[in-house]
Coordinates of C-alpha atoms and ligand atoms in Angstrom, one line a residue:
V91 CA -0.1 0.0 0.1
I92 CA 1.9 3.5 -1.2
D93 CA 1.1 6.3 1.2
L94 CA 2.4 9.6 0.5
V95 CA 1.7 13.0 1.8
S96 CA 3.6 16.5 1.4
M97 CA 2.7 19.3 1.6
G98 CA 1.5 19.7 -2.1
I99 CA 1.1 16.0 -3.2
K100 CA -1.0 12.9 -2.2
L101 CA -0.6 9.4 -3.7
Q102 CA -3.5 7.3 -1.4
G103 CA -5.4 4.8 -2.6
G104 CA -3.8 4.6 -5.6
I105 CA -5.5 8.1 -7.0
L106 CA -2.9 11.3 -7.4
T107 CA -3.7 14.3 -5.7
L108 CA -2.2 18.4 -6.0
L109 CA -2.7 21.1 -4.1
D110 CA -3.5 23.7 -7.0
Q111 CA -0.8 26.1 -6.1
Q112 CA -2.7 28.6 -8.9
L113 CA -5.9 29.3 -6.8
L114 CA -3.0 29.6 -3.5
P115 CA -3.7 31.2 -1.4
G116 CA -7.3 32.3 -1.8
E117 CA -8.6 28.5 -2.2
E118 CA -7.1 25.3 -1.0
R119 CA -8.4 22.9 -4.0
W120 CA -7.3 19.5 -4.4
I121 CA -7.2 18.1 -8.4
E122 CA -7.0 14.4 -9.4
C123 CA -5.0 13.4 -12.1
R124 CA -6.5 10.5 -13.2
S125 CA -5.9 11.5 -17.6
L126 CA -2.7 12.1 -18.7
E127 CA -3.8 15.4 -20.4
T128 CA -4.9 16.3 -16.6
M129 CA -0.9 15.8 -15.7
T130 CA 0.8 17.9 -18.5
G131 CA -2.2 20.0 -17.8
A132 CA -1.4 20.6 -14.1
I133 CA 2.5 21.0 -14.9
K134 CA 3.0 23.5 -17.7
A135 CA 0.0 25.4 -15.9
L136 CA 2.2 25.7 -12.9
K137 CA -0.4 23.8 -10.7
V138 CA 2.4 21.9 -8.9
R139 CA 5.8 23.3 -10.0
G140 CA 9.1 23.5 -8.1
A141 CA 12.1 21.3 -9.3
P142 CA 12.3 18.5 -7.3
A143 CA 8.5 18.1 -6.8
I144 CA 7.5 18.2 -10.8
G145 CA 9.2 15.3 -11.5
I146 CA 7.5 14.0 -8.0
A147 CA 4.5 14.6 -8.9
A148 CA 5.6 13.1 -12.9
V149 CA 6.7 9.8 -11.2
L150 CA 4.0 9.4 -8.6
F151 CA 1.3 9.7 -11.1
L152 CA 3.0 6.9 -13.4
A153 CA 3.1 5.2 -10.5
S154 CA -0.5 5.6 -9.7
K155 CA -1.1 4.5 -13.6
T156 CA 0.8 1.4 -12.9
L157 CA -1.7 0.6 -9.8
E158 CA -4.6 1.2 -12.5
G159 CA -3.0 -1.9 -14.3
A160 CA -1.4 0.5 -17.3
R161 CA 0.5 -1.6 -20.0
R162 CA 4.4 -0.7 -20.3
D163 CA 4.1 0.4 -23.4
D164 CA 1.6 3.1 -22.9
L165 CA 3.8 3.8 -19.4
M166 CA 6.6 4.2 -21.3
A167 CA 4.7 7.1 -24.1
M168 CA 3.2 8.9 -21.1
S169 CA 7.2 9.3 -19.4
V170 CA 8.0 11.5 -22.7
A171 CA 4.8 13.6 -22.9
L172 CA 5.7 14.1 -18.8
R173 CA 9.2 14.8 -20.3
E174 CA 8.6 17.3 -22.2
S175 CA 5.3 19.3 -20.0
R176 CA 8.4 21.9 -18.9
P177 CA 11.9 21.9 -19.9
T178 CA 14.0 23.5 -17.7
A179 CA 13.6 22.1 -14.6
V180 CA 15.8 18.5 -14.4
N181 CA 14.3 17.4 -11.2
L182 CA 11.6 15.7 -13.5
M183 CA 14.4 14.5 -16.2
N184 CA 16.5 12.7 -13.8
Y185 CA 14.2 11.3 -12.2
L186 CA 12.3 9.5 -15.3
D187 CA 15.2 8.6 -16.5
R188 CA 14.7 6.4 -12.9
I189 CA 11.9 5.1 -14.3
D190 CA 12.3 4.8 -17.6
R191 CA 15.6 2.3 -16.8
L192 CA 12.9 -0.3 -14.7
L193 CA 10.9 -0.4 -17.9
A194 CA 13.0 -0.5 -20.3
E195 CA 14.0 -4.2 -17.9
P196 CA 13.2 -7.7 -19.2
G197 CA 10.8 -9.3 -17.1
E198 CA 7.5 -9.1 -15.4
S199 CA 7.9 -7.5 -11.9
W200 CA 8.7 -4.0 -13.5
G201 CA 6.2 -3.0 -12.0
N202 CA 5.9 -3.4 -7.9
R203 CA 9.8 -2.0 -8.5
L204 CA 8.1 1.2 -10.5
C205 CA 5.1 1.5 -7.2
S206 CA 8.4 1.2 -5.5
E207 CA 10.8 2.9 -6.9
A208 CA 8.9 6.3 -6.9
Q209 CA 8.1 5.9 -3.1
S210 CA 11.8 5.8 -3.2
I211 CA 11.8 9.7 -5.2
F212 CA 9.3 10.8 -2.9
Q213 CA 11.0 9.5 0.2
E214 CA 14.8 10.5 -0.5
D215 CA 13.7 14.0 -1.4
V216 CA 12.3 14.7 1.9
A217 CA 15.9 13.0 3.2
L218 CA 17.8 15.3 0.7
C219 CA 15.7 18.5 2.1
E220 CA 16.6 17.6 5.9
S221 CA 20.1 16.9 4.5
I222 CA 20.2 20.7 3.1
A223 CA 18.8 22.0 5.5
R224 CA 21.6 20.8 8.1
N225 CA 24.1 21.6 5.7
G226 CA 22.4 25.4 4.7
V227 CA 22.3 26.0 8.7
A228 CA 25.5 25.8 9.6
L229 CA 26.6 29.1 7.7
F230 CA 24.2 31.6 9.6
P231 CA 24.9 33.7 12.4
Q232 CA 22.3 34.5 15.5
R233 CA 20.7 37.1 13.5
V234 CA 20.1 37.2 10.4
Q235 CA 18.6 39.2 7.3
V236 CA 18.5 36.7 4.6
L237 CA 16.9 37.3 0.9
T238 CA 14.6 34.5 -1.3
H239 CA 13.3 34.5 -4.6
C240 CA 10.1 32.3 -5.9
N241 CA 9.5 29.5 -3.8
T242 CA 11.5 26.6 -2.6
G243 CA 9.1 25.5 0.5
G244 CA 7.2 22.8 1.2
L245 CA 5.1 23.0 -2.1
A246 CA 7.8 22.8 -4.5
T247 CA 9.7 19.3 -2.7
A248 CA 8.2 16.5 -1.2
G249 CA 10.2 17.8 2.1
R250 CA 11.0 21.1 4.6
G251 CA 12.1 22.4 1.0
T252 CA 15.3 23.9 -0.3
A253 CA 16.0 27.4 0.4
L254 CA 13.7 27.4 2.6
G255 CA 13.9 24.6 4.5
V256 CA 17.2 26.3 5.4
I257 CA 15.1 29.2 6.6
T258 CA 12.6 26.7 8.6
K259 CA 15.4 25.0 10.3
A260 CA 17.8 28.0 11.4
H261 CA 14.2 29.2 13.0
E262 CA 13.5 25.7 14.9
E263 CA 17.2 26.0 15.5
G264 CA 16.4 29.5 17.7
R265 CA 18.0 31.4 15.2
E266 CA 16.9 35.5 15.0
I267 CA 15.4 35.2 11.6
H268 CA 13.6 37.5 9.2
V269 CA 13.5 37.7 5.6
W270 CA 12.8 39.6 3.0
V271 CA 10.4 37.7 0.9
D272 CA 10.3 38.7 -3.5
E273 CA 7.4 38.9 -4.9
T274 CA 8.3 37.2 -8.1
R275 CA 6.9 38.6 -10.7
P276 CA 4.8 37.5 -13.1
L277 CA 3.7 34.7 -11.2
L278 CA 4.3 36.2 -7.7
Q279 CA 5.4 32.8 -6.2
G280 CA 6.9 34.9 -4.0
T281 CA 3.6 36.7 -2.7
R282 CA 1.6 33.8 -3.4
L283 CA 3.2 30.8 -2.3
T284 CA 6.7 31.6 0.4
A285 CA 4.5 34.5 2.0
W286 CA 1.8 31.7 2.6
E287 CA 4.2 28.7 3.9
L288 CA 5.8 31.6 6.3
G289 CA 2.6 32.7 7.8
K290 CA 2.0 29.0 8.8
T291 CA 5.0 28.5 10.2
R292 CA 5.1 32.6 12.1
I293 CA 8.8 33.1 10.4
P294 CA 8.9 36.5 10.6
Y295 CA 9.1 37.8 6.8
T296 CA 8.2 41.1 5.0
L297 CA 6.9 41.1 1.1
I298 CA 9.0 43.4 -1.4
C299 CA 8.5 44.2 -4.4
D300 CA 11.6 42.6 -7.1
N301 CA 13.0 46.0 -7.7
A302 CA 13.5 47.1 -3.9
A303 CA 15.9 44.3 -3.6
G304 CA 18.7 46.5 -4.6
M305 CA 17.8 49.4 -2.0
L306 CA 17.2 47.1 0.7
M307 CA 20.9 46.0 -0.3
R308 CA 22.2 49.3 -0.4
A309 CA 20.6 49.2 3.5
G310 CA 22.8 47.7 4.6
R311 CA 19.6 44.9 5.6
V312 CA 20.2 42.1 3.8
D313 CA 23.3 39.7 5.0
C314 CA 22.8 36.7 2.7
V315 CA 20.7 35.9 -0.5
L316 CA 19.1 32.7 -0.3
V317 CA 17.4 31.0 -3.3
G318 CA 16.5 27.4 -5.1
A319 CA 17.6 25.9 -8.4
D320 CA 16.3 24.2 -11.8
R321 CA 19.2 22.8 -13.5
I322 CA 22.6 23.0 -12.0
A323 CA 25.3 23.1 -15.0
M324 CA 28.3 20.8 -13.9
N325 CA 30.4 24.5 -14.0
G326 CA 28.1 25.2 -11.4
D327 CA 26.5 28.2 -13.6
F328 CA 22.5 27.7 -12.6
A329 CA 19.0 28.1 -13.6
N330 CA 16.4 29.3 -11.2
K331 CA 13.7 32.1 -11.6
I332 CA 13.9 34.9 -12.9
G333 CA 15.3 37.6 -11.8
T334 CA 17.8 35.1 -9.6
Y335 CA 20.5 36.1 -11.8
S336 CA 19.7 39.9 -11.2
L337 CA 19.8 39.8 -7.7
A338 CA 23.5 38.1 -7.5
V339 CA 24.7 40.7 -9.6
L340 CA 23.2 43.2 -6.7
A341 CA 24.3 40.8 -3.8
R342 CA 28.6 40.5 -5.5
H343 CA 28.0 44.4 -5.8
H344 CA 27.6 45.1 -2.3
N345 CA 29.2 42.4 -0.9
I346 CA 26.7 40.4 0.3
P347 CA 26.8 36.4 0.5
F348 CA 24.7 34.7 -2.2
Y349 CA 23.8 30.5 -1.7
V350 CA 22.3 28.8 -3.1
A351 CA 20.8 25.1 -2.0
A352 CA 19.2 22.5 -3.7
P353 CA 19.4 18.6 -3.8
E354 CA 22.2 16.7 -6.6
T355 CA 18.9 15.3 -7.8
T356 CA 19.2 19.3 -9.6
L357 CA 22.5 18.3 -11.0
D358 CA 22.2 17.8 -15.2
V359 CA 25.7 15.4 -16.0
H360 CA 25.4 16.2 -19.2
C361 CA 25.3 19.8 -19.0
P362 CA 28.9 21.8 -19.0
S363 CA 27.7 25.1 -18.3
G364 CA 24.5 27.1 -18.1
A365 CA 24.8 28.2 -21.8
A366 CA 23.4 24.5 -22.5
I367 CA 20.7 24.8 -19.5
P368 CA 16.7 25.1 -21.9
I369 CA 15.1 28.1 -21.1
E370 CA 11.5 28.5 -20.9
E371 CA 9.4 30.7 -22.9
R372 CA 5.8 31.2 -21.0
R373 CA 3.2 32.8 -22.5
A374 CA 2.9 37.0 -23.0
E375 CA -0.4 37.0 -20.8
E376 CA 1.3 36.6 -17.4
V377 CA 3.3 39.8 -18.0
R378 CA 0.7 41.2 -19.8
G379 CA -1.1 41.4 -16.1
I380 CA -1.2 39.7 -13.2
P381 CA -2.0 36.8 -12.2
G382 CA -5.8 35.6 -11.6
H383 CA -6.6 38.9 -13.5
P384 CA -5.7 38.5 -16.8
G385 CA -4.5 41.5 -19.0
Q386 CA -5.6 43.4 -16.0
A387 CA -3.4 45.3 -12.7
A388 CA -4.1 44.9 -9.6
S389 CA -7.2 48.0 -9.5
G390 CA -9.2 46.2 -12.0
V391 CA -7.6 48.3 -15.2
P392 CA -5.7 47.2 -18.6
A393 CA -2.4 46.3 -17.6
S394 CA -1.3 47.0 -20.8
S395 CA -2.8 46.2 -24.0
G396 CA -3.4 43.3 -24.8
A397 CA -1.4 42.6 -28.0
A398 CA 1.8 44.3 -26.6
P399 CA 4.7 42.5 -27.3
V400 CA 6.7 40.2 -24.5
F401 CA 9.3 38.9 -23.7
N402 CA 8.7 36.5 -20.8
P403 CA 12.1 33.8 -19.9
A404 CA 11.0 31.7 -16.5
F405 CA 14.4 31.3 -15.4
D406 CA 17.8 32.9 -15.8
V407 CA 20.9 31.4 -15.3
T408 CA 23.8 32.9 -12.6
P409 CA 26.9 32.1 -13.2
A410 CA 29.3 30.2 -10.7
A411 CA 31.7 33.3 -10.3
L412 CA 29.2 35.0 -8.7
V413 CA 27.8 32.5 -6.0
T414 CA 29.3 31.7 -2.7
G415 CA 28.4 28.5 -2.3
W416 CA 26.2 25.6 -3.0
I417 CA 24.7 23.5 -0.4
F418 CA 24.0 20.5 -1.5
D419 CA 22.7 17.7 0.4
T420 CA 25.8 16.2 0.2
G421 CA 27.2 19.2 1.7
V422 CA 28.8 23.1 0.9
R423 CA 30.3 23.2 -2.4
R424 CA 33.0 26.0 -2.6
A425 CA 34.1 28.3 -6.1
G426 CA 37.4 25.6 -6.1
D427 CA 34.8 22.3 -5.6
W428 CA 33.7 22.5 -9.0
N429 CA 36.5 21.4 -11.9
Ligands
MRU577 O1 8.8 28.2 -12.3 P1 8.2 27.1 -11.3 O2 7.8 28.2 -10.2 O3 8.4 26.1 -11.2 O4 9.7 28.0 -10.3 C1 10.5 27.7 -9.4 C2 11.8 27.9 -9.1 O5 12.6 28.1 -9.7 C3 12.1 26.9 -7.7 O6 13.0 28.5 -7.2 C4 13.8 26.3 -8.1 O7 12.5 25.1 -8.7 C5 13.4 25.4 -7.0 S1 12.1 24.9 -5.7 C6 13.1 24.2 -4.6

Protein backbone atom coordinates (compact mmCIF):
# COMPACT_ATOMS: atom_id res chain seq x y z
CA VAL A 1 0.00 0.00 0.00
CA ILE A 2 1.43 3.36 -1.03
CA ASP A 3 0.48 6.30 1.16
CA LEU A 4 2.53 9.44 0.49
CA VAL A 5 1.62 12.94 1.62
CA SER A 6 3.50 16.23 1.31
CA MET A 7 2.33 19.83 1.54
CA GLY A 8 1.18 19.81 -2.10
CA ILE A 9 1.20 16.19 -3.34
CA LYS A 10 -0.70 13.08 -2.19
CA LEU A 11 -0.71 9.51 -3.48
CA GLN A 12 -3.37 7.67 -1.51
CA GLY A 13 -5.66 4.80 -2.47
CA GLY A 14 -3.83 4.64 -5.81
CA ILE A 15 -4.92 8.18 -6.75
CA LEU A 16 -2.62 11.17 -7.19
CA THR A 17 -3.98 14.51 -5.99
CA LEU A 18 -2.26 17.89 -6.14
CA LEU A 19 -2.88 21.09 -4.23
CA ASP A 20 -3.59 23.59 -7.01
CA GLN A 21 -0.79 26.11 -6.46
CA GLN A 22 -2.28 28.52 -8.95
CA LEU A 23 -5.27 29.07 -6.63
CA LEU A 24 -3.19 29.64 -3.49
CA PRO A 25 -3.45 31.39 -1.13
CA GLY A 26 -7.05 32.27 -1.91
CA GLU A 27 -8.32 28.72 -2.16
CA GLU A 28 -6.93 25.35 -1.04
CA ARG A 29 -8.32 23.00 -3.69
CA TRP A 30 -6.92 19.50 -4.34
CA ILE A 31 -7.21 18.20 -7.89
CA GLU A 32 -7.27 14.53 -8.89
CA CYS A 33 -4.83 13.63 -11.64
CA ARG A 34 -6.34 10.58 -13.29
CA SER A 35 -5.49 11.30 -16.93
CA LEU A 36 -2.22 12.15 -18.66
CA GLU A 37 -3.80 15.34 -20.00
CA THR A 38 -4.72 16.49 -16.47
CA MET A 39 -1.23 15.68 -15.24
CA THR A 40 0.74 17.39 -18.02
CA GLY A 41 -1.76 20.27 -17.92
CA ALA A 42 -1.12 20.69 -14.17
CA ILE A 43 2.64 20.87 -14.74
CA LYS A 44 2.34 23.33 -17.66
CA ALA A 45 -0.08 25.57 -15.75
CA LEU A 46 2.14 25.49 -12.61
CA LYS A 47 -0.58 23.87 -10.51
CA VAL A 48 2.36 21.77 -9.35
CA ARG A 49 5.69 23.57 -9.59
CA GLY A 50 9.16 23.81 -8.11
CA ALA A 51 11.90 21.62 -9.56
CA PRO A 52 11.74 18.57 -7.22
CA ALA A 53 7.91 18.65 -6.91
CA ILE A 54 7.41 18.55 -10.69
CA GLY A 55 9.55 15.41 -10.99
CA ILE A 56 8.02 13.75 -7.94
CA ALA A 57 4.45 14.40 -9.13
CA ALA A 58 5.32 12.96 -12.55
CA VAL A 59 6.74 9.70 -11.17
CA LEU A 60 3.89 9.30 -8.68
CA PHE A 61 1.48 9.74 -11.57
CA LEU A 62 3.19 6.87 -13.39
CA ALA A 63 2.97 4.80 -10.19
CA SER A 64 -0.77 5.52 -9.96
CA LYS A 65 -1.22 4.40 -13.57
CA THR A 66 0.80 1.24 -12.87
CA LEU A 67 -1.45 0.44 -9.90
CA GLU A 68 -4.40 0.93 -12.24
CA GLY A 69 -2.96 -1.75 -14.54
CA ALA A 70 -1.50 0.39 -17.36
CA ARG A 71 0.60 -1.43 -19.98
CA ARG A 72 4.33 -0.95 -20.12
CA ASP A 73 4.22 0.60 -23.62
CA ASP A 74 1.61 3.11 -22.51
CA LEU A 75 3.69 4.08 -19.50
CA MET A 76 6.72 4.62 -21.72
CA ALA A 77 4.68 6.95 -23.94
CA MET A 78 3.37 8.80 -20.87
CA SER A 79 6.91 9.26 -19.63
CA VAL A 80 7.85 10.96 -22.93
CA ALA A 81 4.88 13.34 -22.66
CA LEU A 82 5.68 14.16 -19.02
CA ARG A 83 9.32 14.85 -19.89
CA GLU A 84 8.17 17.41 -22.46
CA SER A 85 5.78 19.22 -20.14
CA ARG A 86 8.38 21.69 -18.75
CA PRO A 87 11.90 22.05 -20.08
CA THR A 88 14.14 23.71 -17.47
CA ALA A 89 13.87 21.87 -14.13
CA VAL A 90 16.11 18.83 -14.57
CA ASN A 91 14.74 16.86 -11.61
CA LEU A 92 11.86 15.87 -13.91
CA MET A 93 14.26 14.33 -16.44
CA ASN A 94 16.50 12.79 -13.76
CA TYR A 95 13.56 11.08 -12.04
CA LEU A 96 11.95 9.90 -15.29
CA ASP A 97 15.31 8.42 -16.30
CA ARG A 98 15.11 6.20 -13.20
CA ILE A 99 11.59 5.06 -14.12
CA ASP A 100 12.44 4.57 -17.82
CA ARG A 101 15.36 2.30 -16.88
CA LEU A 102 12.95 0.02 -14.98
CA LEU A 103 10.44 0.03 -17.84
CA ALA A 104 13.19 -1.04 -20.23
CA GLU A 105 14.26 -4.05 -18.11
CA PRO A 106 13.13 -7.50 -19.23
CA GLY A 107 10.82 -9.59 -17.04
CA GLU A 108 7.43 -9.08 -15.51
CA SER A 109 8.14 -7.65 -12.06
CA TRP A 110 8.57 -4.10 -13.37
CA GLY A 111 5.24 -2.91 -11.92
CA ASN A 112 6.21 -3.52 -8.31
CA ARG A 113 9.67 -2.14 -8.92
CA LEU A 114 8.27 1.01 -10.54
CA CYS A 115 5.98 1.65 -7.58
CA SER A 116 8.73 1.15 -5.04
CA GLU A 117 11.10 3.36 -7.07
CA ALA A 118 8.50 6.16 -7.13
CA GLN A 119 8.04 5.75 -3.40
CA SER A 120 11.82 5.89 -2.85
CA ILE A 121 12.09 9.06 -4.96
CA PHE A 122 9.50 10.75 -2.73
CA GLN A 123 11.08 9.55 0.52
CA GLU A 124 14.59 10.37 -0.67
CA ASP A 125 13.55 13.95 -1.41
CA VAL A 126 12.28 14.35 2.16
CA ALA A 127 15.68 13.22 3.42
CA LEU A 128 17.59 15.37 0.90
CA CYS A 129 15.72 18.45 2.12
CA GLU A 130 16.67 17.66 5.74
CA SER A 131 20.34 17.32 4.79
CA ILE A 132 20.30 20.58 2.83
CA ALA A 133 18.69 22.34 5.80
CA ARG A 134 21.32 20.97 8.21
CA ASN A 135 24.17 22.03 5.95
CA GLY A 136 22.68 25.46 5.30
CA VAL A 137 21.90 26.38 8.89
CA ALA A 138 25.57 25.95 9.78
CA LEU A 139 26.33 28.99 7.59
CA PHE A 140 23.93 31.31 9.41
CA PRO A 141 24.91 33.68 12.25
CA GLN A 142 22.58 34.00 15.27
CA ARG A 143 20.81 37.05 13.84
CA VAL A 144 20.26 37.17 10.11
CA GLN A 145 18.22 38.95 7.47
CA VAL A 146 17.83 36.70 4.43
CA LEU A 147 16.43 37.63 1.04
CA THR A 148 14.80 34.87 -1.01
CA HIS A 149 13.15 34.59 -4.41
CA CYS A 150 10.30 32.45 -5.79
CA ASN A 151 9.09 29.50 -3.68
CA THR A 152 11.46 26.77 -2.55
CA GLY A 153 9.53 25.32 0.39
CA GLY A 154 7.22 22.42 1.14
CA LEU A 155 5.15 23.20 -1.93
CA ALA A 156 8.18 22.85 -4.21
CA THR A 157 9.48 19.53 -2.80
CA ALA A 158 8.26 16.43 -0.97
CA GLY A 159 9.96 17.62 2.20
CA ARG A 160 10.63 20.89 3.99
CA GLY A 161 12.09 22.57 0.90
CA THR A 162 15.53 23.69 -0.23
CA ALA A 163 16.33 27.39 0.40
CA LEU A 164 13.15 27.78 2.43
CA GLY A 165 13.94 24.54 4.27
CA VAL A 166 17.21 26.08 5.46
CA ILE A 167 15.25 29.11 6.66
CA THR A 168 12.60 27.12 8.56
CA LYS A 169 15.29 24.92 10.12
CA ALA A 170 17.25 28.01 11.23
CA HIS A 171 14.10 29.37 12.85
CA GLU A 172 13.44 26.04 14.61
CA GLU A 173 16.99 26.07 15.94
CA GLY A 174 16.46 29.45 17.54
CA ARG A 175 18.17 31.74 15.03
CA GLU A 176 16.65 35.25 14.96
CA ILE A 177 15.76 35.26 11.32
CA HIS A 178 13.87 37.75 9.21
CA VAL A 179 13.06 36.99 5.57
CA TRP A 180 12.69 39.48 2.74
CA VAL A 181 10.31 37.75 0.32
CA ASP A 182 10.57 38.84 -3.31
CA GLU A 183 7.10 38.96 -4.86
CA THR A 184 8.54 37.13 -7.91
CA ARG A 185 6.84 38.48 -10.99
CA PRO A 186 5.18 37.49 -13.18
CA LEU A 187 3.40 34.64 -11.36
CA LEU A 188 4.00 35.85 -7.80
CA GLN A 189 5.32 32.64 -6.26
CA GLY A 190 6.82 34.78 -3.47
CA THR A 191 3.66 36.73 -2.68
CA ARG A 192 1.30 33.80 -3.03
CA LEU A 193 3.29 30.77 -1.89
CA THR A 194 6.39 31.70 0.14
CA ALA A 195 4.49 34.26 2.23
CA TRP A 196 1.77 31.62 2.75
CA GLU A 197 4.30 29.03 3.92
CA LEU A 198 6.16 31.46 6.18
CA GLY A 199 2.88 32.63 7.64
CA LYS A 200 2.05 29.05 8.64
CA THR A 201 5.39 28.64 10.43
CA ARG A 202 5.23 32.14 11.98
CA ILE A 203 8.65 33.09 10.71
CA PRO A 204 8.97 36.89 10.54
CA TYR A 205 8.96 38.03 6.91
CA THR A 206 8.33 41.11 4.82
CA LEU A 207 7.07 41.01 1.27
CA ILE A 208 8.86 43.29 -1.21
CA CYS A 209 8.59 44.13 -4.90
CA ASP A 210 11.39 42.42 -6.81
CA ASN A 211 12.84 45.83 -7.62
CA ALA A 212 13.23 46.79 -3.93
CA ALA A 213 16.13 44.37 -3.40
CA GLY A 214 18.85 46.80 -4.49
CA MET A 215 17.87 49.61 -2.15
CA LEU A 216 17.57 47.20 0.80
CA MET A 217 21.05 45.83 0.13
CA ARG A 218 22.48 49.32 -0.14
CA ALA A 219 20.83 50.20 3.19
CA GLY A 220 22.62 47.24 4.84
CA ARG A 221 19.39 45.40 5.55
CA VAL A 222 20.23 42.12 3.76
CA ASP A 223 22.86 39.78 5.29
CA CYS A 224 22.61 37.07 2.65
CA VAL A 225 20.64 35.95 -0.40
CA LEU A 226 19.43 32.34 -0.47
CA VAL A 227 17.67 30.86 -3.52
CA GLY A 228 16.85 27.48 -5.04
CA ALA A 229 17.74 26.03 -8.45
CA ASP A 230 16.02 24.34 -11.36
CA ARG A 231 19.16 22.98 -13.00
CA ILE A 232 22.82 23.17 -11.99
CA ALA A 233 25.48 22.69 -14.66
CA MET A 234 28.72 20.85 -13.95
CA ASN A 235 30.66 24.13 -13.59
CA GLY A 236 28.26 25.51 -10.95
CA ASP A 237 26.27 27.83 -13.25
CA PHE A 238 22.59 27.39 -12.45
CA ALA A 239 19.13 28.23 -13.73
CA ASN A 240 16.48 29.52 -11.34
CA LYS A 241 13.40 31.74 -11.46
CA ILE A 242 13.79 34.84 -13.60
CA GLY A 243 15.29 37.62 -11.47
CA THR A 244 17.78 35.38 -9.67
CA TYR A 245 20.69 36.59 -11.82
CA SER A 246 19.84 40.23 -11.04
CA LEU A 247 19.94 39.40 -7.31
CA ALA A 248 23.34 37.74 -7.71
CA VAL A 249 24.75 40.82 -9.47
CA LEU A 250 23.31 43.10 -6.79
CA ALA A 251 24.68 40.89 -4.01
CA ARG A 252 28.16 40.94 -5.54
CA HIS A 253 28.07 44.73 -5.89
CA HIS A 254 27.12 45.09 -2.22
CA ASN A 255 29.50 42.39 -1.01
CA ILE A 256 26.68 40.21 0.33
CA PRO A 257 26.99 36.38 0.37
CA PHE A 258 24.84 34.69 -2.28
CA TYR A 259 23.93 31.03 -1.71
CA VAL A 260 22.01 28.50 -3.78
CA ALA A 261 20.44 25.49 -2.05
CA ALA A 262 19.48 22.33 -3.97
CA PRO A 263 19.60 18.55 -3.83
CA GLU A 264 22.11 16.76 -6.05
CA THR A 265 19.09 15.59 -8.07
CA THR A 266 19.13 19.14 -9.52
CA LEU A 267 22.59 18.60 -11.04
CA ASP A 268 22.67 17.97 -14.79
CA VAL A 269 25.66 15.78 -15.58
CA HIS A 270 25.08 16.38 -19.31
CA CYS A 271 25.32 20.16 -18.97
CA PRO A 272 28.90 21.48 -18.96
CA SER A 273 27.86 25.10 -18.33
CA GLY A 274 24.85 27.37 -18.00
CA ALA A 275 24.92 28.10 -21.73
CA ALA A 276 23.53 24.60 -22.36
CA ILE A 277 20.53 24.97 -20.02
CA PRO A 278 17.22 25.23 -21.92
CA ILE A 279 15.22 28.25 -20.75
CA GLU A 280 11.44 28.04 -20.85
CA GLU A 281 9.56 30.96 -22.39
CA ARG A 282 5.97 31.36 -21.27
CA ARG A 283 2.78 33.06 -22.43
CA ALA A 284 2.62 36.83 -22.96
CA GLU A 285 -0.52 37.11 -20.81
CA GLU A 286 1.50 36.34 -17.69
CA VAL A 287 3.42 39.59 -18.14
CA ARG A 288 0.58 41.69 -19.56
CA GLY A 289 -1.50 41.19 -16.39
CA ILE A 290 -1.26 39.72 -12.92
CA PRO A 291 -2.26 36.17 -11.87
CA GLY A 292 -6.01 35.79 -11.58
CA HIS A 293 -6.55 39.02 -13.50
CA PRO A 294 -5.30 38.37 -17.05
CA GLY A 295 -4.56 41.65 -18.75
CA GLN A 296 -5.39 43.66 -15.64
CA ALA A 297 -3.33 45.50 -13.04
CA ALA A 298 -4.26 45.09 -9.36
CA SER A 299 -6.64 48.06 -9.58
CA GLY A 300 -8.68 46.28 -12.23
CA VAL A 301 -7.68 48.71 -14.98
CA PRO A 302 -6.02 47.25 -18.09
CA ALA A 303 -2.36 46.66 -17.28
CA SER A 304 -1.21 46.95 -20.86
CA SER A 305 -2.53 46.60 -24.34
CA GLY A 306 -3.63 43.04 -25.07
CA ALA A 307 -1.35 43.25 -28.07
CA ALA A 308 1.78 44.53 -26.27
CA PRO A 309 4.83 42.54 -27.42
CA VAL A 310 6.22 40.54 -24.50
CA PHE A 311 9.39 38.62 -23.68
CA ASN A 312 8.68 36.17 -20.84
CA PRO A 313 11.59 33.86 -19.94
CA ALA A 314 10.62 31.84 -16.85
CA PHE A 315 14.23 31.38 -15.71
CA ASP A 316 17.66 32.96 -15.98
CA VAL A 317 21.16 31.59 -15.53
CA THR A 318 23.45 32.79 -12.76
CA PRO A 319 27.13 32.21 -13.49
CA ALA A 320 29.10 30.28 -10.88
CA ALA A 321 31.43 33.26 -10.43
CA LEU A 322 28.65 35.12 -8.59
CA VAL A 323 27.89 32.29 -6.14
CA THR A 324 29.42 32.22 -2.64
CA GLY A 325 28.38 28.63 -1.97
CA TRP A 326 26.18 25.78 -3.23
CA ILE A 327 24.33 24.17 -0.32
CA PHE A 328 23.78 20.53 -1.35
CA ASP A 329 22.51 17.58 0.67
CA THR A 330 26.07 16.26 0.48
CA GLY A 331 27.66 19.43 1.89
CA VAL A 332 28.51 23.01 0.91
CA ARG A 333 30.55 23.40 -2.26
CA ARG A 334 32.71 26.47 -2.87
CA ALA A 335 33.94 27.88 -6.16
CA GLY A 336 37.15 25.78 -6.09
CA ASP A 337 35.18 22.54 -5.74
CA TRP A 338 34.00 22.55 -9.40
CA ASN A 339 36.55 21.30 -11.88
O1 LIG B 1 8.34 28.25 -12.37
P1 LIG B 1 8.50 27.62 -11.02
O2 LIG B 1 7.59 28.20 -9.97
O3 LIG B 1 8.40 26.10 -11.10
O4 LIG B 1 9.98 27.96 -10.60
C1 LIG B 1 10.50 27.45 -9.39
C2 LIG B 1 11.84 27.95 -9.02
O5 LIG B 1 12.47 28.69 -9.74
C3 LIG B 1 12.44 27.41 -7.74
O6 LIG B 1 13.35 28.33 -7.21
C4 LIG B 1 13.18 26.09 -8.03
O7 LIG B 1 12.37 25.21 -8.73
C5 LIG B 1 13.66 25.45 -6.81
S1 LIG B 1 12.35 24.71 -5.87
C6 LIG B 1 13.00 23.86 -4.57
